[in-house]
Amino acid sequence: MLPVKWRYIFEGRRRLVFLIFDVTLSMVSYLLALSLRYEMDIPHAMVRPLWFILPAIVVLRAPCYVYFN
């Protein structure tokens, strides 16, 4: 089991803001990459899977950012 560094997150508001900023930037970068892939016109067929991928980015990347500082 990976140790979660809860103290690291809540030690100061600054670290929490950076964590939120990093996760938000991850989602924006994924959306930008998808937009570039489809020449700024994301097909309707890709919109529905997008709503499942974006929460997965948050769930998977946030603990990684915390664990690896």
Coordinates of N, CA, C and O in Angstrom, one line a residue:
M1 N 0.8 -1.2 0.0 CA 0.0 0.0 0.0 C 0.9 1.2 0.0 O 1.8 1.3 0.8
L2 N 0.6 2.2 -0.9 CA 1.3 3.4 -1.0 C 1.0 4.4 0.2 O -0.2 4.6 0.4
P3 N 1.9 4.9 0.8 CA 1.6 5.9 1.9 C 1.1 7.2 1.3 O 1.7 7.7 0.4
V4 N 0.0 7.7 1.7 CA -0.5 8.9 1.2 C 0.0 10.0 2.2 O -0.1 9.9 3.4
K5 N 0.5 11.1 1.6 CA 1.1 12.1 2.4 C 0.1 13.2 2.6 O 0.2 14.3 2.0
W6 N -0.9 12.9 3.4 CA -2.0 13.9 3.7 C -1.4 15.1 4.3 O -1.9 16.2 4.1
R7 N -0.4 15.0 5.2 CA 0.2 16.1 5.8 C 0.8 17.1 4.8 O 0.8 18.3 4.9
Y8 N 1.4 16.5 3.7 CA 2.0 17.3 2.6 C 0.9 18.1 2.0 O 1.1 19.3 1.7
I9 N -0.3 17.6 1.7 CA -1.3 18.3 1.0 C -1.8 19.4 1.9 O -2.0 20.6 1.4
F10 N -2.1 19.1 3.2 CA -2.8 20.1 4.0 C -1.8 20.9 4.9 O -2.3 21.7 5.8
E11 N -0.5 20.8 4.6 CA 0.4 21.6 5.3 C 0.3 23.1 5.1 O 0.5 23.9 6.0
G12 N -0.1 23.4 4.0 CA -0.3 24.9 3.7 C -1.2 25.0 2.5 O -1.4 24.1 1.7
R13 N -1.9 26.1 2.4 CA -2.8 26.4 1.3 C -2.1 26.4 0.0 O -2.6 26.1 -1.0
R14 N -0.8 26.9 0.1 CA 0.0 27.0 -1.2 C 0.1 25.6 -1.9 O 0.0 25.5 -3.1
R15 N 0.4 24.6 -1.1 CA 0.6 23.3 -1.7 C -0.7 22.7 -2.3 O -0.7 22.1 -3.3
L16 N -1.8 23.0 -1.6 CA -3.1 22.6 -2.1 C -3.4 23.3 -3.4 O -3.9 22.7 -4.3
V17 N -3.1 24.6 -3.4 CA -3.4 25.3 -4.7 C -2.5 24.8 -5.8 O -3.0 24.7 -6.9
F18 N -1.3 24.5 -5.5 CA -0.4 23.9 -6.6 C -0.9 22.5 -7.0 O -0.9 22.2 -8.2
L19 N -1.4 21.7 -6.1 CA -2.0 20.4 -6.5 C -3.2 20.6 -7.4 O -3.3 20.0 -8.5
I20 N -4.1 21.5 -7.1 CA -5.3 21.8 -7.9 C -4.8 22.4 -9.2 O -5.4 22.0 -10.3
F21 N -3.8 23.2 -9.3 CA -3.3 23.8 -10.5 C -2.7 22.7 -11.4 O -3.0 22.7 -12.6
D22 N -1.9 21.8 -10.8 CA -1.3 20.7 -11.6 C -2.4 19.8 -12.2 O -2.3 19.4 -13.4
V23 N -3.4 19.5 -11.5 CA -4.4 18.6 -12.0 C -5.2 19.3 -13.1 O -5.6 18.7 -14.1
T24 N -5.5 20.6 -12.8 CA -6.3 21.3 -13.8 C -5.4 21.4 -15.1 O -6.0 21.3 -16.2
L25 N -4.2 21.7 -15.0 CA -3.3 21.8 -16.1 C -3.2 20.5 -16.9 O -3.1 20.4 -18.1
S26 N -3.3 19.4 -16.2 CA -3.3 18.0 -16.8 C -4.5 17.8 -17.7 O -4.4 17.3 -18.8
M27 N -5.6 18.3 -17.1 CA -6.9 18.1 -17.9 C -6.9 19.0 -19.1 O -7.3 18.6 -20.2
V28 N -6.4 20.3 -18.9 CA -6.4 21.2 -20.1 C -5.4 20.7 -21.1 O -5.7 20.8 -22.3
S29 N -4.3 20.1 -20.7 CA -3.3 19.6 -21.7 C -3.9 18.5 -22.5 O -3.7 18.3 -23.7
Y30 N -4.7 17.6 -21.8 CA -5.3 16.5 -22.5 C -6.4 17.0 -23.5 O -6.4 16.5 -24.7
L31 N -7.1 18.0 -23.1 CA -8.1 18.6 -24.0 C -7.5 19.3 -25.2 O -7.9 19.2 -26.3
L32 N -6.4 20.0 -24.9 CA -5.7 20.6 -26.0 C -5.1 19.6 -27.0 O -5.1 19.8 -28.2
A33 N -4.5 18.5 -26.5 CA -3.9 17.5 -27.3 C -5.0 16.8 -28.2 O -4.8 16.6 -29.4
L34 N -6.2 16.6 -27.6 CA -7.3 16.0 -28.3 C -7.8 17.0 -29.4 O -8.1 16.6 -30.5
S35 N -7.8 18.2 -29.1 CA -8.3 19.2 -30.0 C -7.3 19.3 -31.2 O -7.7 19.5 -32.3
L36 N -6.0 19.3 -30.9 CA -5.0 19.3 -31.9 C -5.1 18.1 -32.8 O -4.9 18.2 -34.0
R37 N -5.4 17.0 -32.2 CA -5.4 15.7 -33.0 C -6.5 15.8 -34.0 O -6.4 15.3 -35.1
Y38 N -7.7 16.4 -33.6 CA -8.8 16.5 -34.6 C -8.9 17.9 -35.2 O -10.0 18.3 -35.6
E39 N -7.8 18.6 -35.2 CA -7.8 19.9 -35.9 C -8.8 20.9 -35.3 O -9.6 21.5 -36.0
M40 N -8.8 21.0 -34.0 CA -9.7 21.9 -33.2 C -11.2 21.6 -33.4 O -12.0 22.5 -33.1
D41 N -11.6 20.4 -33.9 CA -13.0 20.1 -34.0 C -13.1 18.7 -33.5 O -13.1 17.7 -34.3
I42 N -13.4 18.5 -32.2 CA -13.5 17.2 -31.6 C -14.8 16.6 -32.1 O -15.9 17.2 -32.0
P43 N -14.8 15.4 -32.6 CA -16.0 14.7 -33.1 C -16.9 14.4 -32.0 O -16.5 14.2 -30.8
H44 N -18.2 14.4 -32.3 CA -19.2 14.1 -31.3 C -19.0 12.7 -30.7 O -19.4 12.5 -29.5
A45 N -18.5 11.8 -31.4 CA -18.3 10.4 -30.9 C -17.2 10.4 -29.8 O -17.2 9.5 -29.0
M46 N -16.4 11.4 -29.7 CA -15.3 11.5 -28.7 C -15.7 12.2 -27.5 O -15.0 12.2 -26.5
V47 N -16.9 12.9 -27.5 CA -17.3 13.8 -26.4 C -17.7 12.9 -25.2 O -17.4 13.2 -24.1
R48 N -18.5 11.9 -25.5 CA -18.9 11.0 -24.4 C -17.8 10.3 -23.7 O -17.8 10.3 -22.4
P49 N -16.8 9.7 -24.4 CA -15.7 9.1 -23.6 C -14.9 10.1 -22.9 O -14.2 9.8 -21.9
L50 N -14.9 11.3 -23.3 CA -14.2 12.4 -22.7 C -14.6 12.6 -21.3 O -13.8 12.9 -20.4
W51 N -15.9 12.5 -21.0 CA -16.5 12.6 -19.7 C -16.0 11.5 -18.7 O -16.1 11.7 -17.5
F52 N -15.5 10.4 -19.3 CA -15.0 9.3 -18.4 C -13.5 9.5 -18.2 O -12.9 9.0 -17.2
I53 N -12.9 10.0 -19.2 CA -11.4 10.2 -19.2 C -10.9 11.3 -18.3 O -10.0 11.1 -17.5
L54 N -11.6 12.4 -18.3 CA -11.2 13.5 -17.4 C -11.3 13.2 -15.9 O -10.3 13.5 -15.2
P55 N -12.3 12.6 -15.4 CA -12.2 12.2 -14.0 C -11.1 11.2 -13.7 O -10.5 11.2 -12.6
A56 N -10.8 10.3 -14.7 CA -9.8 9.3 -14.5 C -8.4 10.0 -14.4 O -7.5 9.6 -13.7
I57 N -8.3 11.1 -15.1 CA -7.0 11.9 -15.0 C -6.9 12.5 -13.6 O -5.8 12.4 -13.0
V58 N -7.9 13.0 -13.1 CA -7.9 13.5 -11.7 C -7.6 12.4 -10.7 O -6.7 12.5 -9.8
V59 N -8.2 11.3 -10.8 CA -8.1 10.2 -9.9 C -6.7 9.6 -9.9 O -6.1 9.2 -8.9
L60 N -6.1 9.5 -11.1 CA -4.8 8.8 -11.3 C -3.6 9.8 -11.1 O -2.6 9.4 -10.5
R61 N -3.8 11.0 -11.5 CA -2.6 11.9 -11.4 C -2.4 12.6 -10.1 O -1.3 12.8 -9.7
A62 N -3.5 12.9 -9.4 CA -3.4 13.6 -8.1 C -2.6 12.8 -7.1 O -1.7 13.4 -6.5
P63 N -2.9 11.5 -6.9 CA -2.1 10.8 -6.0 C -0.6 10.7 -6.4 O 0.3 10.7 -5.6
C64 N -0.4 10.6 -7.7 CA 1.0 10.6 -8.2 C 1.8 11.9 -7.9 O 2.9 11.8 -7.5
Y65 N 1.1 13.0 -8.1 CA 1.7 14.3 -7.8 C 2.0 14.4 -6.3 O 3.1 14.9 -5.9
V66 N 1.1 13.9 -5.4 CA 1.3 13.9 -4.0 C 2.5 13.0 -3.6 O 3.3 13.3 -2.8
Y67 N 2.4 11.8 -4.1 CA 3.4 10.8 -3.7 C 4.8 11.2 -4.1 O 5.8 11.0 -3.4
F68 N 5.0 11.7 -5.3 CA 6.3 12.1 -5.8 C 6.7 13.5 -5.5 O 7.7 14.0 -6.1
N69 N 5.9 14.2 -4.7 CA 6.1 15.6 -4.4 C 6.1 16.4 -5.7 O 6.9 17.3 -5.9

